[in-house]
Short mmCIF file of C-alpha atoms in Angstrom, two decimals:
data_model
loop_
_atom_site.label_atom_id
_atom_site.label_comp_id
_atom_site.label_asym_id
_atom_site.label_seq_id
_atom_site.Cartn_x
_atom_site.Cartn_y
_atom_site.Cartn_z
CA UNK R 1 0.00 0.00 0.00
CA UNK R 2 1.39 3.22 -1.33
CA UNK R 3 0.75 6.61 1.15
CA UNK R 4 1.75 10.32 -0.21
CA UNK R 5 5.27 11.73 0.67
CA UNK R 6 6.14 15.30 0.52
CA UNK R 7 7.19 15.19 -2.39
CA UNK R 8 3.93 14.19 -4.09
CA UNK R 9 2.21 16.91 -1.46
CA UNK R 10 4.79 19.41 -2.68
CA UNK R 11 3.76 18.27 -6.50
CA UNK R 12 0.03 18.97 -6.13
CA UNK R 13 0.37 22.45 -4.26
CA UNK R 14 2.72 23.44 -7.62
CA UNK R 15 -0.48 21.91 -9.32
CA UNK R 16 -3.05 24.21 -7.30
CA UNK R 17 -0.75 27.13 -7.99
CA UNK R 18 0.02 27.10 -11.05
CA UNK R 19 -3.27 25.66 -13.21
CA UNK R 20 -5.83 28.22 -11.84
CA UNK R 21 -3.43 31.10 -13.39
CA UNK R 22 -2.83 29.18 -16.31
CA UNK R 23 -6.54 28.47 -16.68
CA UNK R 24 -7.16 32.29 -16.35
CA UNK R 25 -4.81 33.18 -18.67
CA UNK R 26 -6.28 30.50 -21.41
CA UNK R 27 -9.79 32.37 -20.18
CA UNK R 28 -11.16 28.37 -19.79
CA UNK R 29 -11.84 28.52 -15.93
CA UNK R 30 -10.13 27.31 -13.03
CA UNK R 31 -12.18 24.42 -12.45
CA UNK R 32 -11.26 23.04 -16.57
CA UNK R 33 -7.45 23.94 -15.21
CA UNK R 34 -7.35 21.92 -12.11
CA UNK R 35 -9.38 18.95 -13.74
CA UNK R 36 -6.37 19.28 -16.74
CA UNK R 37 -3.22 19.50 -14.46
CA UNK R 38 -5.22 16.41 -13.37
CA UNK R 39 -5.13 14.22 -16.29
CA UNK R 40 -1.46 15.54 -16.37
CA UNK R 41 -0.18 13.80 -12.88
CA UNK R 42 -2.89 11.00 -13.21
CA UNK R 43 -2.31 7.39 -13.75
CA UNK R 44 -4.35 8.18 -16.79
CA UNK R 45 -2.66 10.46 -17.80
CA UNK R 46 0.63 11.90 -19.26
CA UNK R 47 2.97 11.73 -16.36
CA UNK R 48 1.46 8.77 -14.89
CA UNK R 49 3.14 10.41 -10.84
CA UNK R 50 -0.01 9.03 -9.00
CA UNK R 51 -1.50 5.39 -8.48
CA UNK R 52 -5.05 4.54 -8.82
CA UNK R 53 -4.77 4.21 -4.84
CA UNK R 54 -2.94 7.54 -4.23
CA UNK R 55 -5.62 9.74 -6.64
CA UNK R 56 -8.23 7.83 -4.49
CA UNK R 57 -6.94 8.97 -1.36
CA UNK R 58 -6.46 12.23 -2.36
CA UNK R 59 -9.92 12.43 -3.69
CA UNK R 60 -11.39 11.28 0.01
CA UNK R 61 -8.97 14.12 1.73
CA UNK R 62 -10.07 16.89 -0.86
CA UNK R 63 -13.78 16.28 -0.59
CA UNK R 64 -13.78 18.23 2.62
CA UNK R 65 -13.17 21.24 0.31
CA UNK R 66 -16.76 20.52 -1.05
CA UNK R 67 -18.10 20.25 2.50
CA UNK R 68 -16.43 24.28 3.16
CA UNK R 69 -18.07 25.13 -0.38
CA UNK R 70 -21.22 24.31 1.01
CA UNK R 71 -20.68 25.77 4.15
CA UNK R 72 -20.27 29.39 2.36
CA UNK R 73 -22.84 29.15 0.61
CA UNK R 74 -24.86 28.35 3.91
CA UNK R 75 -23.69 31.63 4.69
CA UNK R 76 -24.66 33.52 2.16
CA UNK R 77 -28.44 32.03 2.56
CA UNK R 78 -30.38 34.82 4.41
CA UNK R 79 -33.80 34.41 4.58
CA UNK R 80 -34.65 38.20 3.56
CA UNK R 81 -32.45 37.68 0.44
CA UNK R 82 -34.18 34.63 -0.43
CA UNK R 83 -37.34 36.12 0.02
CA UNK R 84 -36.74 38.84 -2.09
CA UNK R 85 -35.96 36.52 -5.13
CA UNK R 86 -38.11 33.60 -4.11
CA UNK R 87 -40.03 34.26 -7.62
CA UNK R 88 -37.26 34.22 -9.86
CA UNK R 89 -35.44 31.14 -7.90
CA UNK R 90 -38.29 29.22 -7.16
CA UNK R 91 -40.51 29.37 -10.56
CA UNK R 92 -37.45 29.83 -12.73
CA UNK R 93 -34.82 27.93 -10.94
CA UNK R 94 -37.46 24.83 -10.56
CA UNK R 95 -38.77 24.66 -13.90
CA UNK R 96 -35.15 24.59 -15.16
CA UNK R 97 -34.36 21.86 -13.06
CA UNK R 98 -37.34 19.93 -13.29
CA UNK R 99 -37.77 19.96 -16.83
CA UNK R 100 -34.05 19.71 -18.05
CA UNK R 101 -33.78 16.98 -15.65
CA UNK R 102 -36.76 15.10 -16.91
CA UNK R 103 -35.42 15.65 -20.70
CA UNK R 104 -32.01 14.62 -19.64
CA UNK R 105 -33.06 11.64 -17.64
CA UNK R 106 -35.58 10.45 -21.45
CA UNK R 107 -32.46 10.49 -23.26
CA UNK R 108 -30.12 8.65 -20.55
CA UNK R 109 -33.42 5.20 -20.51
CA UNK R 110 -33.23 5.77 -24.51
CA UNK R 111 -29.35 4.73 -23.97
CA UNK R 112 -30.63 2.20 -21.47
CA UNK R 113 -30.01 3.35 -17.60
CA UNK R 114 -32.50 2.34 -15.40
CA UNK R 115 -35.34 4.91 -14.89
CA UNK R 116 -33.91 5.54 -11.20
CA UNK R 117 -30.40 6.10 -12.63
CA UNK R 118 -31.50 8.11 -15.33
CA UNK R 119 -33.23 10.28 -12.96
CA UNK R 120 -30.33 10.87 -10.69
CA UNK R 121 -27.84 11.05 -13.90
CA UNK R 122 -30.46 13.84 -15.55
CA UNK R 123 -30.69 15.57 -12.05
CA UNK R 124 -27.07 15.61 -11.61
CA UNK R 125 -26.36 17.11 -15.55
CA UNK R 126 -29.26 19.75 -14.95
CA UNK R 127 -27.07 21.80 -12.34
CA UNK R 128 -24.06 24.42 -13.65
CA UNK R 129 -21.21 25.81 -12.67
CA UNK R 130 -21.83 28.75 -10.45
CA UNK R 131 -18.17 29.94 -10.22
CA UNK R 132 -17.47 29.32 -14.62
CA UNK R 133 -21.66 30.85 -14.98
CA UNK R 134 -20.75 34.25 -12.47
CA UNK R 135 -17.73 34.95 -13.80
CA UNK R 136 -18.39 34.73 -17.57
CA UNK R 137 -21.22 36.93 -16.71
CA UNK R 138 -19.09 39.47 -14.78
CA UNK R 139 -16.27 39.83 -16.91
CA UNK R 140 -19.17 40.76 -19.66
CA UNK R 141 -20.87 43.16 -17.94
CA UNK R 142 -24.20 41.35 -18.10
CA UNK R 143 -24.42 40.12 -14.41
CA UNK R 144 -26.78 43.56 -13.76
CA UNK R 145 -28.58 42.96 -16.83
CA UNK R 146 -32.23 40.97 -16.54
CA UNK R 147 -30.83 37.90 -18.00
CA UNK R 148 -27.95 37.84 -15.70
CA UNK R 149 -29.98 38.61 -12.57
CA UNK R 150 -32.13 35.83 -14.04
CA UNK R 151 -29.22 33.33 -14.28
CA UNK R 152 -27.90 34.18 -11.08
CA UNK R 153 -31.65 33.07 -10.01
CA UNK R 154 -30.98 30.12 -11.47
CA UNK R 155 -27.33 29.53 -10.63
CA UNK R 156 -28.94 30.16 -6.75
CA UNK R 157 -31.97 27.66 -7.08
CA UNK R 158 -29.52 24.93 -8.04
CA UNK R 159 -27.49 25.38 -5.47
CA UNK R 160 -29.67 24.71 -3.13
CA UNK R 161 -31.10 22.04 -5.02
CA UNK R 162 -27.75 20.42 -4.66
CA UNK R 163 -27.93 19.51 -0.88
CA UNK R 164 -31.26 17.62 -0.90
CA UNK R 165 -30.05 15.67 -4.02
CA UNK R 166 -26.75 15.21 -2.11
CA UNK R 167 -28.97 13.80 1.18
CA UNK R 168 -30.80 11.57 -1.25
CA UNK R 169 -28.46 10.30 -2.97
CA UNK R 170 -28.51 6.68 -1.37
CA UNK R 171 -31.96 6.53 -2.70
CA UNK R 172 -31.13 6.59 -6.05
CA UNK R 173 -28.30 4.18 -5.45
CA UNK R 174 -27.93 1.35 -8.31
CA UNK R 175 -27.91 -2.57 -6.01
CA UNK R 176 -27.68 -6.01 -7.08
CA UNK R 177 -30.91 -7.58 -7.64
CA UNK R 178 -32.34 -8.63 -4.28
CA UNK R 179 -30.39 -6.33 -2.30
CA UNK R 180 -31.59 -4.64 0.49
CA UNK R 181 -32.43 -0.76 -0.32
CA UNK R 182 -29.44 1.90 0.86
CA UNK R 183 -32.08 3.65 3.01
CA UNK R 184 -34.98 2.84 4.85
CA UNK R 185 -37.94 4.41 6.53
CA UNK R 186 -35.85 3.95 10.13
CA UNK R 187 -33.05 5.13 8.52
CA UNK R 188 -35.05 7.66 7.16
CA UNK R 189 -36.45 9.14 10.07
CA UNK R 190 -33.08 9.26 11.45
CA UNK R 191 -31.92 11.09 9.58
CA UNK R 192 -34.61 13.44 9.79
CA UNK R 193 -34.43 13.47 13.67
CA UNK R 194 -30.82 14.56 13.24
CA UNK R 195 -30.94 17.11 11.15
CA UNK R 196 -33.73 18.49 13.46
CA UNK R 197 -31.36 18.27 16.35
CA UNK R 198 -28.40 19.51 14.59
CA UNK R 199 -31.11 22.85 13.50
CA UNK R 200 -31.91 23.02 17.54
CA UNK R 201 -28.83 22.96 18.96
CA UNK R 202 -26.97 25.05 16.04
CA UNK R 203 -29.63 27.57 16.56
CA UNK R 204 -29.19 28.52 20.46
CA UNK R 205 -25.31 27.29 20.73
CA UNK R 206 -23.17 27.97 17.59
CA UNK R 207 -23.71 31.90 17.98
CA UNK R 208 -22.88 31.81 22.08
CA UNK R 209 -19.79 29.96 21.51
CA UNK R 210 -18.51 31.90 19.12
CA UNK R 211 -19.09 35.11 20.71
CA UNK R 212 -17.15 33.09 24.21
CA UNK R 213 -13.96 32.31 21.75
CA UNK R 214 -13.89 35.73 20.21
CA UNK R 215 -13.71 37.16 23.16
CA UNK R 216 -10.21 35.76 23.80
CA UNK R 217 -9.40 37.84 20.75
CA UNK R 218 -7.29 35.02 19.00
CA UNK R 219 -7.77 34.96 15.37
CA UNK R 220 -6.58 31.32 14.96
CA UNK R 221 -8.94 29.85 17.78
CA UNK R 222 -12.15 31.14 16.05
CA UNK R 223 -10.66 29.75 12.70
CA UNK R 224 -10.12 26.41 14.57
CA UNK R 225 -13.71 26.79 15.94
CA UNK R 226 -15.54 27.32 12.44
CA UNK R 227 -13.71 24.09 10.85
CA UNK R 228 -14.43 22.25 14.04
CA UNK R 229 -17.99 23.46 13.69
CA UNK R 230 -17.65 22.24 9.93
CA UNK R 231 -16.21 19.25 10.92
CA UNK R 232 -18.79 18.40 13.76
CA UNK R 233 -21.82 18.73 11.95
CA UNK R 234 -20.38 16.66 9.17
CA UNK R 235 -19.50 13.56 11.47
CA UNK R 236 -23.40 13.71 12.97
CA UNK R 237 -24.75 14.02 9.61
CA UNK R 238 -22.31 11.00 8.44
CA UNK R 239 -23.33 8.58 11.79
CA UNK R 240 -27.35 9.13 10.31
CA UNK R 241 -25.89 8.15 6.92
CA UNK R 242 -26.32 11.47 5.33
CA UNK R 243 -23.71 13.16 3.26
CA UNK R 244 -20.98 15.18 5.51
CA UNK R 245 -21.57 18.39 2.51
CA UNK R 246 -24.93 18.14 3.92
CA UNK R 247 -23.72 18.96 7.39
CA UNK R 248 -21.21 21.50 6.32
CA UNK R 249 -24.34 23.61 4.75
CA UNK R 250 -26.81 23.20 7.69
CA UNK R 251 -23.98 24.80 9.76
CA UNK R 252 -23.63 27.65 7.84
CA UNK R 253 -27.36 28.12 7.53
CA UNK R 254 -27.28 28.32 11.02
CA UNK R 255 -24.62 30.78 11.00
CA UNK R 256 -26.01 32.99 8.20
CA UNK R 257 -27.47 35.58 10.99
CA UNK R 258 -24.45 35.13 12.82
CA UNK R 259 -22.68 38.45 13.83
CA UNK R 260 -19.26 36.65 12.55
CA UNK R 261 -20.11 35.49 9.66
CA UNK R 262 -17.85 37.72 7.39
CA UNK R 263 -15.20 36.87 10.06
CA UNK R 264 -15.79 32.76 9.54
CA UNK R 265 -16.05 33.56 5.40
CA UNK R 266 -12.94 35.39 5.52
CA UNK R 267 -11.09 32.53 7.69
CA UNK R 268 -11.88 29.59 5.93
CA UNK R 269 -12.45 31.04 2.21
CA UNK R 270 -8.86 30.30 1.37
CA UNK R 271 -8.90 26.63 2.77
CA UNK R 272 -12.07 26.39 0.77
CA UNK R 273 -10.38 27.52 -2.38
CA UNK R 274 -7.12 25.08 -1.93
CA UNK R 275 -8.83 22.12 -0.68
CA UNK R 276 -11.76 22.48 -3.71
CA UNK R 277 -8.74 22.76 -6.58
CA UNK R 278 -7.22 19.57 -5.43
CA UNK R 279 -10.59 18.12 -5.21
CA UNK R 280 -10.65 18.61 -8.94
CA UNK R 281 -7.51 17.55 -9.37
CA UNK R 282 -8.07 14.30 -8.14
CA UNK R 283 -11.31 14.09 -10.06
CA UNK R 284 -9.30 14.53 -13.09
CA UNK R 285 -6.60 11.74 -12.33
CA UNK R 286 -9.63 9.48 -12.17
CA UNK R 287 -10.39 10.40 -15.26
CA UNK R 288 -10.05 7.74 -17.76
CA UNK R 289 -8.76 9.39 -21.37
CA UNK R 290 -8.79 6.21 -23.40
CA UNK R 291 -12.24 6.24 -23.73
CA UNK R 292 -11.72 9.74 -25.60
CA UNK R 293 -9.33 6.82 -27.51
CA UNK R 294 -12.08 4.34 -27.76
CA UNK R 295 -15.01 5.93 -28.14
CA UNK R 296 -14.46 9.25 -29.13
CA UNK R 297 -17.57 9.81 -31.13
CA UNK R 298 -19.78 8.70 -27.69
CA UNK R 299 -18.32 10.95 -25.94
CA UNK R 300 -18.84 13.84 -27.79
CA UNK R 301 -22.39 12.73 -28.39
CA UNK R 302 -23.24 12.91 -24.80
CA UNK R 303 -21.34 16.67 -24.14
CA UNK R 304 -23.32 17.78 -27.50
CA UNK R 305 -26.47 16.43 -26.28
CA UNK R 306 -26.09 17.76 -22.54
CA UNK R 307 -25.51 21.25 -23.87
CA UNK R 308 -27.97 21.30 -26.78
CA UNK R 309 -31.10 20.13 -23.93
CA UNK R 310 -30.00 22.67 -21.25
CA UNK R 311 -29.57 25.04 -23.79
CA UNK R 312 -32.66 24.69 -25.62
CA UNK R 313 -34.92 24.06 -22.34
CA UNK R 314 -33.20 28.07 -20.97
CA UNK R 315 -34.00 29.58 -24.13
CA UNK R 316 -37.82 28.53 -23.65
CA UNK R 317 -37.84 29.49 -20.41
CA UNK R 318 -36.30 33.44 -21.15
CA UNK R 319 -38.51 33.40 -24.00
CA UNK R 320 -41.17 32.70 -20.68
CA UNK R 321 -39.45 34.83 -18.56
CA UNK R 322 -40.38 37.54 -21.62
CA UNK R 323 -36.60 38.42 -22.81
CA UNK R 324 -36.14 39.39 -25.92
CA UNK R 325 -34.62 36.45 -28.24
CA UNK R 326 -30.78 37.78 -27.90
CA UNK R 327 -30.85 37.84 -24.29
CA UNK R 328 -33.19 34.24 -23.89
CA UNK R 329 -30.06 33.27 -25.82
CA UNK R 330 -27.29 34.81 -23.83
CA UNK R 331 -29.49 32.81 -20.98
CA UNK R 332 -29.31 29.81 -22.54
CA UNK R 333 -25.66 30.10 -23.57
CA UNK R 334 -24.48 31.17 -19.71
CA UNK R 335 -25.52 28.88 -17.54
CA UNK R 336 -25.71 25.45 -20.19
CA UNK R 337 -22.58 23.87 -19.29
CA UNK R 338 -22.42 21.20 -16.38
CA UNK R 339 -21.30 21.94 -13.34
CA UNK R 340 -19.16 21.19 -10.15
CA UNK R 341 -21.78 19.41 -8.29
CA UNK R 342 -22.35 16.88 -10.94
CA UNK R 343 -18.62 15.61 -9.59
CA UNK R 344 -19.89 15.72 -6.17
CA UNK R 345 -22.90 13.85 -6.83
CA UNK R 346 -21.80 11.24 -9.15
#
């Protein structure tokens, strides 16, 4: 059994550091950079520096960057802001979901998945890339234009359709025939009872005890106290068999009204950002590049036909939404590639 030395640890911080410039520089996103310098060190891949094993491992450690991703977001969750937009993010946001996950979900049974894995697959494929969506958007000028406020509506809705499709993930689960399901109703309601608890306690205790530490006035101990909060939440949420992400976002739900919250953002926004780039690194070491060999023509099928449904559902719903054709299209053409969470959930 191999385990990581510091040199390989040295390797993938020079990875981290130097494919999100790179990426920026190409203008092809950070997320397309890290998944490439990926490929690169992979067993897959080029340089061939990790095992199968090792990019496994790595992948485990680096999925607590998701669980901090979710955690900001949390954050960022007011009620009053949600309220404001609930229109927008719940008509628009749903329909876009719902119905590009349905058409998604037709054409993966018509290649013959199961209709519960063609669900899941068509759910999964519906959601986009906040972070590649905002700042094409930004760097165009059109994030304060309808259509962007629109697809940040969107962008919003499906990230918080994310966590429940995280939690239920086990449901969807592909067994053996005659195997017992991944979750049932006890299971269920355990789960349910926990996240109740977690809600309960988070509610009257997070806030108290992190007013207590910042009292102290010791920067690192609060930033030790909002990962240990992350951390926490996650185990409880991983005894009831429910994804640790899922924990990460109750807890900063329940630290949205918090009067530290730009303090925790602030502290743990940079290991966010380190631990979520070698996330995608090790998702791109397990990727496999000689089906691109094999079966080229599949895969570029399936990327056509995932764009081309997302698109084309968008551009209906603008064309709802009452845009004018150019900016149903600029809609359509923002916010139609997959995103991060796809990863995650697969």
């Amino acid at each position: 059994m191999q385990t990581l030395t510091l040199l390989d640890v040295a390797l993938l911080l020079a990875a981290a550091a130097i494919a999100a410039p790179l990426a920026k520089w190409l203008r092809i996103g950070a997320v397309l950079g890290y998944l490439l310098a990926g490929v690169v060190l992979g067993p897959f891949g080029i340089g061939q520096v990790f095992s199968v094993y090792e990019a496994r491992e790595i992948l485990h450690f680096a999925e607590f960057g998701v669980v901090l991703l979710l955690f900001l977001i949390g954050l960022e969750l007011k009620p009053k802001r949600l309220w404001s937009m609930r229109a927008a993010i719940l008509g628009l946001g749903g329909a876009q979901v719902a119905a590009t996950g349905l058409a998604l979900a037709v054409l993966a049974m018509v290649a013959g998945l199961g209709w519960s894995a063609a669900l899941f697959v068509g759910l999964a494929l519906s959601l986009s890339s906040t972070a590649f969506a905002l700042q094409v958007l930004e760097e165009n000028g059109e994030l304060t234009a309808r259509h962007g406020r629109l697809a940040f509506s969107v962008l919003l809705f499906q990230d918080i359709a994310a966590i429940p499709l995280i939690a239920l993930a086990p449901l969807f689960a592909v067994t053996a025939v005659g195997a017992t399901p991944r979750m049932d109703l006890t299971a269920a309601l355990k789960a349910l009872a926990t996240i109740g608890a977690v809600i309960v306690v988070g509610r009257f205790v997070l806030d108290r005890i992190l007013r207590l530490i910042a009292r102290a006035m010791v920067k690192e101990a609060m930033t030790a106290a909002a990962l240990l909060t992350v951390v926490s939440v996650s185990l409880v949420m991983h005894w009831a068999g429910l994804s640790a992400s899922l924990g990460g976002f109750l807890a900063g739900a329940l630290l949205a009204e918090s009067t530290y919250r730009h303090q925790l953002e602030a502290d743990l926004k940079p290991f966010e950002g380190l631990l979520l780039g070698l996330f995608f690194i090790a998702v791109g070491m397990a990727l496999n590049l000689n089906l691109m060999v094999t079966q080229p023509l599949l895969v570029a099928a399936i990327a056509v036909a995932v764009l081309a449904v997302k698109a084309i559902v968008l551009y209906g719903l603008g064309l709802w939404q009452k845009l004018e054709p150019l900016a149903a299209r600029r809609l359509a053409l923002s916010i139609s590639q997959g995103g991060e969470f796809a990863f995650v959930l697969l």
